Short mmCIF file of C-alpha atoms in Angstrom, two decimals:
data_model
loop_
_atom_site.label_atom_id
_atom_site.label_comp_id
_atom_site.label_asym_id
_atom_site.label_seq_id
_atom_site.Cartn_x
_atom_site.Cartn_y
_atom_site.Cartn_z
CA MET A 903 126.70 112.56 137.10
CA TYR A 904 123.61 110.35 137.06
CA MET A 905 121.35 113.19 138.27
CA LEU A 906 122.69 115.58 135.62
CA TYR A 907 122.13 113.10 132.80
CA SER A 908 118.68 112.25 134.12
CA HIS A 909 117.80 115.95 133.95
CA ASN A 910 118.76 115.94 130.28
CA LEU A 911 116.33 113.07 129.70
CA VAL A 912 113.49 114.84 131.46
CA SER A 913 114.12 118.18 129.73
CA GLY A 914 114.09 116.59 126.28
CA HIS A 915 117.77 116.89 125.34
CA PHE A 916 117.84 113.34 124.10
CA HIS A 917 120.79 113.52 121.71
CA GLU A 918 122.88 115.19 124.41
CA SER A 919 121.77 112.50 126.84
CA ILE A 920 122.89 109.79 124.42
CA GLU A 921 126.33 111.38 124.15
CA LYS A 922 126.74 111.72 127.91
CA TYR A 923 125.46 108.26 128.77
CA SER A 924 127.75 106.85 126.09
CA ALA A 925 130.69 108.58 127.77
CA ALA A 926 129.56 107.25 131.15
CA ILE A 927 129.29 103.71 129.75
CA ASP A 928 132.81 104.00 128.33
CA LEU A 929 134.05 104.88 131.82
CA ASN A 930 132.03 102.21 133.62
CA PRO A 931 130.05 99.76 131.49
CA THR A 932 128.80 97.79 134.53
CA VAL A 933 126.21 100.36 135.70
CA ALA A 934 122.83 99.04 134.57
CA SER A 935 121.04 102.38 134.87
CA TYR A 936 123.31 103.97 132.25
CA TRP A 937 122.24 101.40 129.67
CA SER A 938 118.57 101.73 130.65
CA ASN A 939 118.59 105.51 130.43
CA ARG A 940 120.40 105.52 127.11
CA SER A 941 117.81 103.02 125.88
CA PHE A 942 115.12 105.51 126.89
CA ALA A 943 116.87 108.31 124.98
CA TYR A 944 117.17 106.09 121.91
CA ILE A 945 113.44 105.37 122.08
CA LYS A 946 112.71 109.10 122.17
CA THR A 947 114.87 109.61 119.05
CA GLU A 948 113.23 106.59 117.36
CA ALA A 949 116.46 104.60 117.38
CA PHE A 950 114.56 101.49 118.41
CA GLY A 951 117.23 99.03 117.28
CA TYR A 952 119.83 100.65 119.53
CA ALA A 953 117.25 100.87 122.33
CA LEU A 954 116.79 97.09 122.20
CA VAL A 955 120.53 96.47 122.36
CA ASP A 956 120.90 98.72 125.41
CA ALA A 957 117.91 97.20 127.19
CA ASP A 958 119.32 93.72 126.60
CA LYS A 959 122.70 94.83 127.99
CA CYS A 960 121.05 96.31 131.08
CA ILE A 961 119.19 93.05 131.70
CA GLU A 962 122.41 91.10 131.22
CA ILE A 963 124.07 93.23 133.93
CA ASP A 964 121.07 93.21 136.27
CA PRO A 965 118.21 90.80 135.41
CA LYS A 966 116.10 92.43 138.15
CA PHE A 967 116.31 95.92 136.64
CA VAL A 968 112.60 96.29 135.86
CA LYS A 969 112.83 99.48 133.80
CA ALA A 970 114.97 97.66 131.23
CA TYR A 971 112.10 95.28 130.49
CA TYR A 972 109.83 98.32 130.16
CA ARG A 973 112.28 99.90 127.67
CA ARG A 974 112.59 96.69 125.69
CA ALA A 975 108.82 96.30 125.57
CA SER A 976 108.42 99.87 124.30
CA ALA A 977 111.03 99.44 121.56
CA ASN A 978 109.61 96.11 120.44
CA PHE A 979 106.11 97.53 120.29
CA ALA A 980 107.29 100.44 118.15
CA LEU A 981 108.87 97.94 115.76
CA GLY A 982 105.68 95.91 115.54
CA HIS A 983 107.05 93.01 117.60
CA TYR A 984 103.87 92.85 119.64
CA LYS A 985 104.20 89.40 121.19
CA GLU A 986 107.74 90.14 122.45
CA SER A 987 106.49 93.45 123.81
CA LEU A 988 103.59 91.83 125.63
CA ARG A 989 105.93 89.26 127.18
CA ASP A 990 108.09 92.01 128.72
CA PHE A 991 105.14 94.06 129.94
CA HIS A 992 103.90 90.90 131.64
CA ARG A 993 107.28 90.62 133.38
CA VAL A 994 107.01 94.22 134.55
CA ALA A 995 103.49 93.65 135.88
CA LYS A 996 104.57 90.50 137.75
CA ALA A 997 107.60 92.25 139.24
CA LYS A 998 105.45 95.16 140.44
CA PRO A 999 102.06 93.69 141.38
CA ARG A 1000 101.08 96.78 143.41
CA ASP A 1001 102.22 99.27 140.80
CA LYS A 1002 98.97 100.53 139.25
CA ASP A 1003 100.77 102.03 136.24
CA ALA A 1004 102.61 98.79 135.50
CA GLN A 1005 99.37 96.81 135.69
CA LYS A 1006 97.60 99.36 133.50
CA LYS A 1007 100.30 99.23 130.83
CA PHE A 1008 100.24 95.44 130.75
CA LYS A 1009 96.46 95.33 130.37
CA GLN A 1010 96.56 98.05 127.70
CA CYS A 1011 99.21 96.15 125.78
CA GLN A 1012 97.30 92.88 126.10
CA THR A 1013 94.10 94.53 124.83
CA LEU A 1014 95.85 96.28 121.95
CA VAL A 1015 97.76 93.18 120.87
CA ASN A 1016 94.57 91.12 120.87
CA LYS A 1017 92.85 93.82 118.85
CA MET A 1018 95.66 93.98 116.30
CA LEU A 1019 95.80 90.21 115.95
CA PHE A 1020 92.04 90.19 115.39
CA GLU A 1021 92.31 92.95 112.76
CA GLU A 1022 95.11 91.04 111.02
CA ALA A 1023 92.94 87.92 110.93
CA ILE A 1024 90.00 89.87 109.52
CA SER A 1025 92.29 91.47 106.95
CA SER A 1026 93.55 88.05 105.86
CA ASP A 1027 89.98 86.81 105.49
CA ARG A 1028 89.21 89.80 103.28
CA GLU A 1029 92.07 89.22 100.85
CA GLY A 1030 90.65 89.31 97.36
CA ALA A 1031 87.53 91.12 98.56
CA LYS A 1032 86.43 94.44 97.11
CA SER A 1033 88.52 97.41 98.24
CA VAL A 1034 87.05 100.36 100.11
CA ALA A 1035 87.59 102.52 97.03
CA GLU A 1036 85.56 100.13 94.85
CA GLY A 1037 82.73 100.00 97.36
CA LEU A 1038 82.23 103.74 97.83
CA ASP A 1039 79.23 105.43 96.23
CA VAL A 1040 80.37 109.04 96.48
CA ASP A 1041 77.77 110.38 94.05
CA SER A 1042 74.96 109.45 96.41
CA MET A 1043 76.52 111.26 99.38
CA HIS A 1044 74.46 114.28 100.37
CA VAL A 1045 76.04 117.61 101.31
CA GLU A 1046 73.86 119.23 103.95
CA ASP A 1047 72.57 122.75 103.39
CA SER A 1048 74.16 123.73 106.69
CA TYR A 1049 77.66 122.95 105.40
CA GLU A 1050 79.66 126.16 104.99
CA GLY A 1051 82.97 125.22 103.49
CA PRO A 1052 84.83 124.70 100.23
CA ARG A 1053 83.11 122.60 97.59
CA LEU A 1054 84.34 120.76 94.55
CA VAL A 1055 82.52 121.86 91.42
CA ASP A 1056 81.64 118.84 89.28
CA GLY A 1057 84.19 116.93 91.33
CA LYS A 1058 87.11 119.06 90.09
CA ILE A 1059 89.92 120.69 92.07
CA THR A 1060 90.39 124.38 91.32
CA LYS A 1061 92.86 126.97 92.56
CA GLU A 1062 90.02 128.74 94.34
CA PHE A 1063 89.04 125.51 96.10
CA VAL A 1064 92.58 124.92 97.41
CA GLU A 1065 92.97 128.49 98.65
CA GLU A 1066 89.62 128.30 100.43
CA LEU A 1067 90.52 124.88 101.82
CA LYS A 1068 93.76 126.19 103.37
CA THR A 1069 91.89 129.02 105.08
CA HIS A 1070 89.07 126.68 106.14
CA PHE A 1071 91.54 124.30 107.79
CA LYS A 1072 93.48 127.16 109.37
CA SER A 1073 90.26 128.02 111.22
CA GLU A 1074 90.06 124.40 112.47
CA ARG A 1075 87.02 123.54 110.38
CA ARG A 1076 86.33 120.28 108.55
CA LEU A 1077 85.95 119.46 104.89
CA HIS A 1078 82.76 117.57 104.09
CA ARG A 1079 83.36 113.84 103.82
CA LYS A 1080 82.04 113.72 100.24
CA PHE A 1081 84.80 116.04 99.08
CA VAL A 1082 87.41 114.16 101.12
CA TYR A 1083 86.43 110.91 99.39
CA GLN A 1084 86.46 112.58 95.97
CA ILE A 1085 89.99 113.89 96.55
CA LEU A 1086 91.22 110.49 97.76
CA LEU A 1087 89.71 108.55 94.87
CA GLN A 1088 91.07 110.96 92.28
CA VAL A 1089 94.58 111.12 93.69
CA MET A 1090 94.72 107.33 94.03
CA THR A 1091 93.81 106.97 90.35
CA TYR A 1092 96.60 109.37 89.44
CA PHE A 1093 99.23 107.72 91.66
CA LYS A 1094 98.38 104.24 90.37
CA ALA A 1095 99.39 105.32 86.86
CA GLN A 1096 102.79 106.61 87.98
CA SER A 1097 106.04 104.69 88.12
CA THR A 1098 107.59 103.75 91.45
CA LEU A 1099 110.39 106.14 90.49
CA VAL A 1100 109.11 109.32 88.84
CA ASP A 1101 111.32 111.32 86.47
CA VAL A 1102 110.98 115.08 86.97
CA LYS A 1103 111.95 117.72 84.44
CA VAL A 1104 113.04 121.22 85.50
CA PRO A 1105 113.22 124.05 82.93
CA LYS A 1106 116.67 125.65 82.66
CA ASP A 1107 115.38 128.94 84.00
CA GLY A 1108 113.09 127.28 86.57
CA LYS A 1109 113.24 126.73 90.33
CA PHE A 1110 112.38 123.46 92.07
CA THR A 1111 111.77 123.04 95.82
CA ILE A 1112 112.30 119.89 97.88
CA CYS A 1113 110.68 119.60 101.32
CA GLY A 1114 111.24 116.89 103.90
CA ASP A 1115 109.03 115.51 106.66
CA ILE A 1116 105.97 117.58 107.64
CA HIS A 1117 104.46 115.15 110.18
CA GLY A 1118 101.06 116.76 110.55
CA GLN A 1119 102.42 120.24 111.38
CA TYR A 1120 99.86 122.07 109.26
CA TYR A 1121 100.64 125.60 110.34
CA ASP A 1122 104.33 125.10 109.59
CA LEU A 1123 103.33 123.81 106.14
CA LEU A 1124 101.43 127.04 105.52
CA ASN A 1125 104.53 128.94 106.63
CA ILE A 1126 106.61 127.15 103.98
CA PHE A 1127 104.20 128.39 101.35
CA GLU A 1128 104.44 131.91 102.82
CA LEU A 1129 108.23 131.82 102.69
CA ASN A 1130 108.68 130.12 99.33
CA GLY A 1131 105.46 130.87 97.47
CA THR A 1132 102.40 128.71 96.90
CA PRO A 1133 102.79 125.75 94.54
CA SER A 1134 102.09 126.51 90.90
CA GLU A 1135 103.20 125.58 87.40
CA THR A 1136 106.10 128.01 87.82
CA ASN A 1137 106.82 127.10 91.46
CA PRO A 1138 106.98 123.28 91.58
CA TYR A 1139 107.46 121.26 94.78
CA LEU A 1140 108.40 117.78 95.92
CA PHE A 1141 107.36 116.61 99.40
CA ASN A 1142 109.65 113.74 100.34
CA GLY A 1143 107.49 111.60 102.62
CA ASP A 1144 106.16 111.48 106.19
CA PHE A 1145 103.29 113.86 105.61
CA VAL A 1146 101.32 112.45 108.56
CA ASP A 1147 101.61 111.11 112.14
CA ARG A 1148 103.01 112.77 115.26
CA GLY A 1149 101.50 116.21 114.58
CA SER A 1150 97.78 116.49 115.28
CA PHE A 1151 96.82 118.24 112.03
CA SER A 1152 97.81 115.41 109.72
CA LEU A 1153 94.44 115.21 107.99
CA GLU A 1154 94.68 118.88 107.07
CA VAL A 1155 98.24 118.44 105.79
CA ILE A 1156 97.53 115.44 103.60
CA LEU A 1157 94.34 116.83 102.07
CA VAL A 1158 96.05 120.10 101.11
CA LEU A 1159 99.01 118.21 99.63
CA PHE A 1160 96.73 115.83 97.70
CA SER A 1161 94.71 118.80 96.44
CA TYR A 1162 97.85 120.46 95.12
CA LYS A 1163 98.85 117.18 93.48
CA LEU A 1164 95.54 117.09 91.63
CA LEU A 1165 95.69 120.79 90.77
CA TYR A 1166 99.25 120.67 89.41
CA PRO A 1167 99.94 116.99 88.63
CA GLU A 1168 103.09 117.72 86.58
CA HIS A 1169 104.45 120.36 88.97
CA PHE A 1170 103.70 118.96 92.42
CA TYR A 1171 105.20 115.67 93.57
CA MET A 1172 104.86 113.43 96.61
CA ALA A 1173 106.99 110.48 97.72
CA ARG A 1174 105.89 107.92 100.27
CA GLY A 1175 107.63 107.86 103.65
CA ASN A 1176 107.82 105.14 106.26
CA HIS A 1177 104.91 106.83 108.09
CA GLU A 1178 102.61 106.34 105.12
CA SER A 1179 101.95 102.80 106.33
CA THR A 1180 99.26 101.06 108.31
CA ASN A 1181 101.37 100.01 111.30
CA MET A 1182 102.86 103.46 111.79
CA ASN A 1183 99.48 105.17 111.38
CA LYS A 1184 97.95 102.94 114.06
CA MET A 1185 100.73 103.88 116.49
CA TYR A 1186 101.54 107.50 115.85
CA GLY A 1187 98.21 109.23 115.51
CA PHE A 1188 96.96 109.39 111.93
CA ASP A 1189 94.41 106.59 112.31
CA GLY A 1190 93.07 108.07 115.52
CA GLU A 1191 92.89 111.54 114.02
CA VAL A 1192 91.02 110.43 110.91
CA LYS A 1193 88.59 108.39 112.99
CA ALA A 1194 87.96 111.43 115.20
CA LYS A 1195 87.52 113.84 112.29
CA GLY A 1196 86.11 111.39 109.73
CA SER A 1197 85.34 107.67 109.97
CA ASP A 1198 86.78 104.16 110.06
CA ILE A 1199 86.07 103.77 106.33
CA MET A 1200 88.02 106.95 105.63
CA VAL A 1201 91.00 105.49 107.49
CA GLU A 1202 90.95 102.37 105.33
CA LEU A 1203 90.74 104.43 102.17
CA PHE A 1204 93.77 106.47 103.21
CA HIS A 1205 95.69 103.22 103.70
CA GLU A 1206 94.74 102.17 100.17
CA VAL A 1207 95.88 105.53 98.79
CA PHE A 1208 99.22 105.40 100.64
CA ARG A 1209 99.96 102.04 99.05
CA THR A 1210 99.91 103.74 95.63
CA VAL A 1211 102.22 106.72 96.33
CA PRO A 1212 105.56 106.62 94.40
CA LEU A 1213 108.72 105.91 96.38
CA ALA A 1214 111.33 108.05 94.62
CA HIS A 1215 111.90 110.91 92.19
CA CYS A 1216 114.83 111.62 89.89
CA ILE A 1217 115.18 115.32 89.15
CA ALA A 1218 116.57 116.06 85.67
CA GLY A 1219 118.60 112.86 85.82
CA LYS A 1220 120.91 114.51 88.37
CA VAL A 1221 119.35 114.19 91.83
CA LEU A 1222 117.63 111.16 93.36
CA CYS A 1223 115.09 111.99 96.07
CA VAL A 1224 113.95 109.18 98.35
CA HIS A 1225 112.60 109.28 101.88
CA GLY A 1226 115.05 106.94 103.62
CA GLY A 1227 118.22 106.12 101.75
CA LEU A 1228 120.35 103.63 99.89
CA PHE A 1229 120.76 99.91 99.77
CA SER A 1230 122.23 96.81 101.37
CA GLU A 1231 123.57 95.56 98.04
CA ASP A 1232 125.89 97.12 95.46
CA GLY A 1233 124.87 97.60 91.85
CA VAL A 1234 121.33 98.90 92.38
CA THR A 1235 120.23 101.00 89.39
CA LEU A 1236 117.46 103.51 88.85
CA ASN A 1237 115.76 100.94 86.61
CA ASP A 1238 115.78 98.51 89.54
CA LEU A 1239 113.90 101.12 91.57
CA ARG A 1240 111.36 101.62 88.79
CA LYS A 1241 110.54 97.91 88.96
CA VAL A 1242 109.90 97.79 92.72
CA ASP A 1243 106.36 96.63 93.57
CA ARG A 1244 105.20 99.40 95.90
CA PHE A 1245 101.48 98.56 95.99
CA ARG A 1246 101.62 97.01 99.45
CA GLU A 1247 102.62 97.61 103.03
CA PRO A 1248 106.39 98.09 103.49
CA PRO A 1249 108.27 94.79 103.94
CA ASP A 1250 110.97 94.27 106.58
CA SER A 1251 113.79 93.98 104.03
CA GLY A 1252 114.63 94.63 100.40
CA LEU A 1253 114.72 97.73 98.20
CA MET A 1254 111.35 99.14 99.25
CA CYS A 1255 112.18 98.81 102.94
CA GLU A 1256 115.55 100.50 102.45
CA MET A 1257 114.07 103.33 100.37
CA LEU A 1258 111.79 104.12 103.30
CA TRP A 1259 114.00 103.37 106.32
CA ALA A 1260 117.77 103.62 105.61
CA ASP A 1261 120.05 106.30 107.11
CA PRO A 1262 123.55 107.57 106.25
CA GLN A 1263 126.54 106.99 108.51
CA ILE A 1264 130.01 108.57 108.73
CA LEU A 1265 132.02 105.35 108.47
CA PRO A 1266 132.46 103.49 105.17
CA GLY A 1267 130.46 100.36 104.48
CA ARG A 1268 127.15 99.32 105.94
CA ALA A 1269 125.87 98.64 109.45
CA PRO A 1270 122.67 97.51 111.16
CA SER A 1271 120.15 100.31 111.57
CA LYS A 1272 119.71 102.16 114.84
CA ARG A 1273 115.98 101.95 114.08
CA GLY A 1274 115.84 98.17 113.97
CA VAL A 1275 114.64 98.37 110.34
CA GLY A 1276 116.70 99.13 107.24
CA LEU A 1277 120.42 99.88 107.47
CA HIS A 1278 123.12 102.53 107.78
CA PHE A 1279 125.11 103.23 104.61
CA GLY A 1280 128.49 104.95 104.36
CA PRO A 1281 130.09 107.48 101.99
CA ASP A 1282 131.56 104.76 99.79
CA VAL A 1283 128.08 103.30 99.24
CA THR A 1284 126.72 106.72 98.24
CA ASP A 1285 129.67 107.46 95.96
CA ALA A 1286 129.39 104.13 94.14
CA PHE A 1287 125.61 104.50 93.73
CA CYS A 1288 125.91 108.02 92.31
CA LYS A 1289 128.68 107.04 89.90
CA LEU A 1290 126.79 103.98 88.66
CA ASN A 1291 123.63 106.00 88.02
CA GLY A 1292 125.19 109.26 86.80
CA LEU A 1293 123.82 111.28 89.75
CA ASP A 1294 125.24 114.41 91.34
CA TYR A 1295 123.83 113.62 94.78
CA VAL A 1296 120.98 112.00 96.76
CA VAL A 1297 118.41 113.91 98.84
CA ARG A 1298 116.65 112.08 101.63
CA SER A 1299 114.64 113.04 104.72
CA HIS A 1300 113.57 110.77 107.60
CA GLU A 1301 115.69 112.33 110.39
CA VAL A 1302 115.35 115.40 112.59
CA LYS A 1303 118.28 117.80 112.11
CA ASP A 1304 119.04 120.80 114.33
CA ASN A 1305 119.25 123.16 111.35
CA GLY A 1306 116.60 121.38 109.31
CA TYR A 1307 119.21 119.86 107.01
CA GLU A 1308 122.60 118.16 107.03
CA ILE A 1309 125.16 117.52 104.31
CA HIS A 1310 126.78 114.07 104.38
CA HIS A 1311 129.29 112.09 102.34
CA ASP A 1312 131.22 115.01 100.81
CA GLY A 1313 128.00 116.59 99.59
CA LYS A 1314 126.68 113.52 97.81
CA CYS A 1315 123.98 112.81 100.40
CA ILE A 1316 121.75 115.51 101.91
CA THR A 1317 119.09 115.22 104.61
CA VAL A 1318 116.22 117.72 104.62
CA PHE A 1319 113.60 117.84 107.39
CA SER A 1320 110.77 120.38 107.23
CA ALA A 1321 108.99 120.03 110.59
CA PRO A 1322 110.47 122.70 112.92
CA ASN A 1323 110.37 122.13 116.68
CA TYR A 1324 109.33 118.57 115.94
CA CYS A 1325 106.56 117.40 118.26
CA ASP A 1326 106.75 120.77 120.05
CA GLN A 1327 109.82 119.60 121.95
CA MET A 1328 112.90 119.08 119.77
CA GLY A 1329 113.78 122.75 119.22
CA ASN A 1330 115.07 122.11 115.71
CA LYS A 1331 114.76 124.36 112.69
CA GLY A 1332 112.92 123.23 109.57
CA ALA A 1333 114.40 123.57 106.10
CA PHE A 1334 113.71 123.19 102.41
CA ILE A 1335 116.04 122.94 99.42
CA THR A 1336 115.78 124.86 96.18
CA VAL A 1337 117.65 124.08 92.97
CA ARG A 1338 117.54 125.66 89.52
CA GLY A 1339 117.34 123.96 86.16
CA ASP A 1340 120.65 125.52 85.11
CA ASP A 1341 122.37 125.00 88.48
CA PHE A 1342 121.66 122.02 90.72
CA THR A 1343 123.78 123.35 93.57
CA PRO A 1344 121.38 123.05 96.54
CA LYS A 1345 120.30 126.23 98.30
CA PHE A 1346 119.05 125.78 101.86
CA THR A 1347 116.38 127.89 103.55
CA THR A 1348 115.88 127.35 107.27
CA PHE A 1349 112.90 128.50 109.33
CA GLY A 1350 111.47 128.27 112.82
CA SER A 1351 108.11 127.00 114.00
CA VAL A 1352 104.97 129.13 114.06
CA PRO A 1353 102.14 129.11 116.62
CA HIS A 1354 99.39 126.55 116.25
CA PRO A 1355 96.09 125.91 118.06
CA ASN A 1356 96.30 124.37 121.49
CA VAL A 1357 96.24 120.76 120.39
CA LYS A 1358 99.30 118.82 121.46
CA PRO A 1359 101.24 116.56 119.09
CA MET A 1360 100.35 112.88 119.45
CA ALA A 1361 96.87 113.87 120.68
CA TYR A 1362 95.36 111.00 118.67
CA ALA A 1363 98.19 108.49 119.06
CA SER A 1364 98.06 105.03 120.55
CA PRO A 1365 99.03 105.08 124.23
CA PHE A 1366 101.89 102.73 123.32
CA SER A 1367 103.59 105.38 121.19
CA MET A 1368 104.09 107.22 124.46
CA PHE A 1369 105.83 104.37 126.26
CA GLY A 1370 109.08 105.36 127.83
CA LEU A 1371 107.82 108.78 128.96
#
């Protein structure tokens, strides 16, 4: 039994592994390795809260089970609990003094924690100082004669520019930094003027498309446009968060999306996801990718832009779209969401946190989140929220689904995820939703992944995002 389940872990069938280890634990909850291996599977599915619980249980059964400390360290690091993580990696290193990998991981963690603490201290010292956006002198940036790529004319986005940009990126070429900065500064100005919750109108004879997570899978993004048509004034889109991280073409994804936002500001919408945040970008690849393809200053400017992106959209007063989900308290209204202060990094609790991190559950009520952040909310929570706010249903993203989507809570909560074969290993379909202005019954289109250049997902990620492998 143990060998069979271990094969599932190695081959990437993590959800199946969770089910089988859960069954094994029900039969014999005293086997430490079952808890440790399920903790590993939870880490791989980003259920870091559950991973911590299982690692703690394994340690309770067998305090000398070294892998459990490794699992707990990995989960804590992913949650930003760096000191707790370092403490457990130190335990692993002490328990295995001749294990070169254990020593390496401890030293890496120690170095990274010290670096992050230093960056946090520098950031605190800079509070109130001029932002990167305010300090940029884009006009003085010179575009070399040797540059052969798309150019903004008088700083303006045109349809021709976006089409050329998509082709340029498809050929793995870079956009000149001057044009990157111009796009970022313009889109930040636009986002700053928007409400935290944006109201979207759909003409009665019009179509509207909702996409979920893209996660840096640029070539799959292009495939969506092939399948459903390019964005335009008659083909509007909403991208519901997690544009970046994981996939190694995140810079290409976000610049194309921002360009479409500027080209069609009233017909192209973007909502912030939990991965549009500084901590996640440091871990899961976006920071590293932008530094490799751009610069440290460009990274900081992206962080400033992400802090301005709206958190939710209400389509025709009938459908609420938000990246994560619903709330830990009853009685939350759409007006409450409009008042949320989003111009910051996501907090660990409250409405903003829940909008970015929450997940639906089958059982009524609420429960602690498997992720260690946010919460799980049941069908009664969704029903009450929709009734209070006059909504037909809620669309959210945030979770991989085998078919690219899943219908929850008697149709009142829908998950859509648009990154097929997530991280080149999950085997899932992607999906998008279309609705019409005279019929808000959701129509689902599923699609598979398409080939991409030989650059692996997570190529730019922190080594600690790979812990548990």
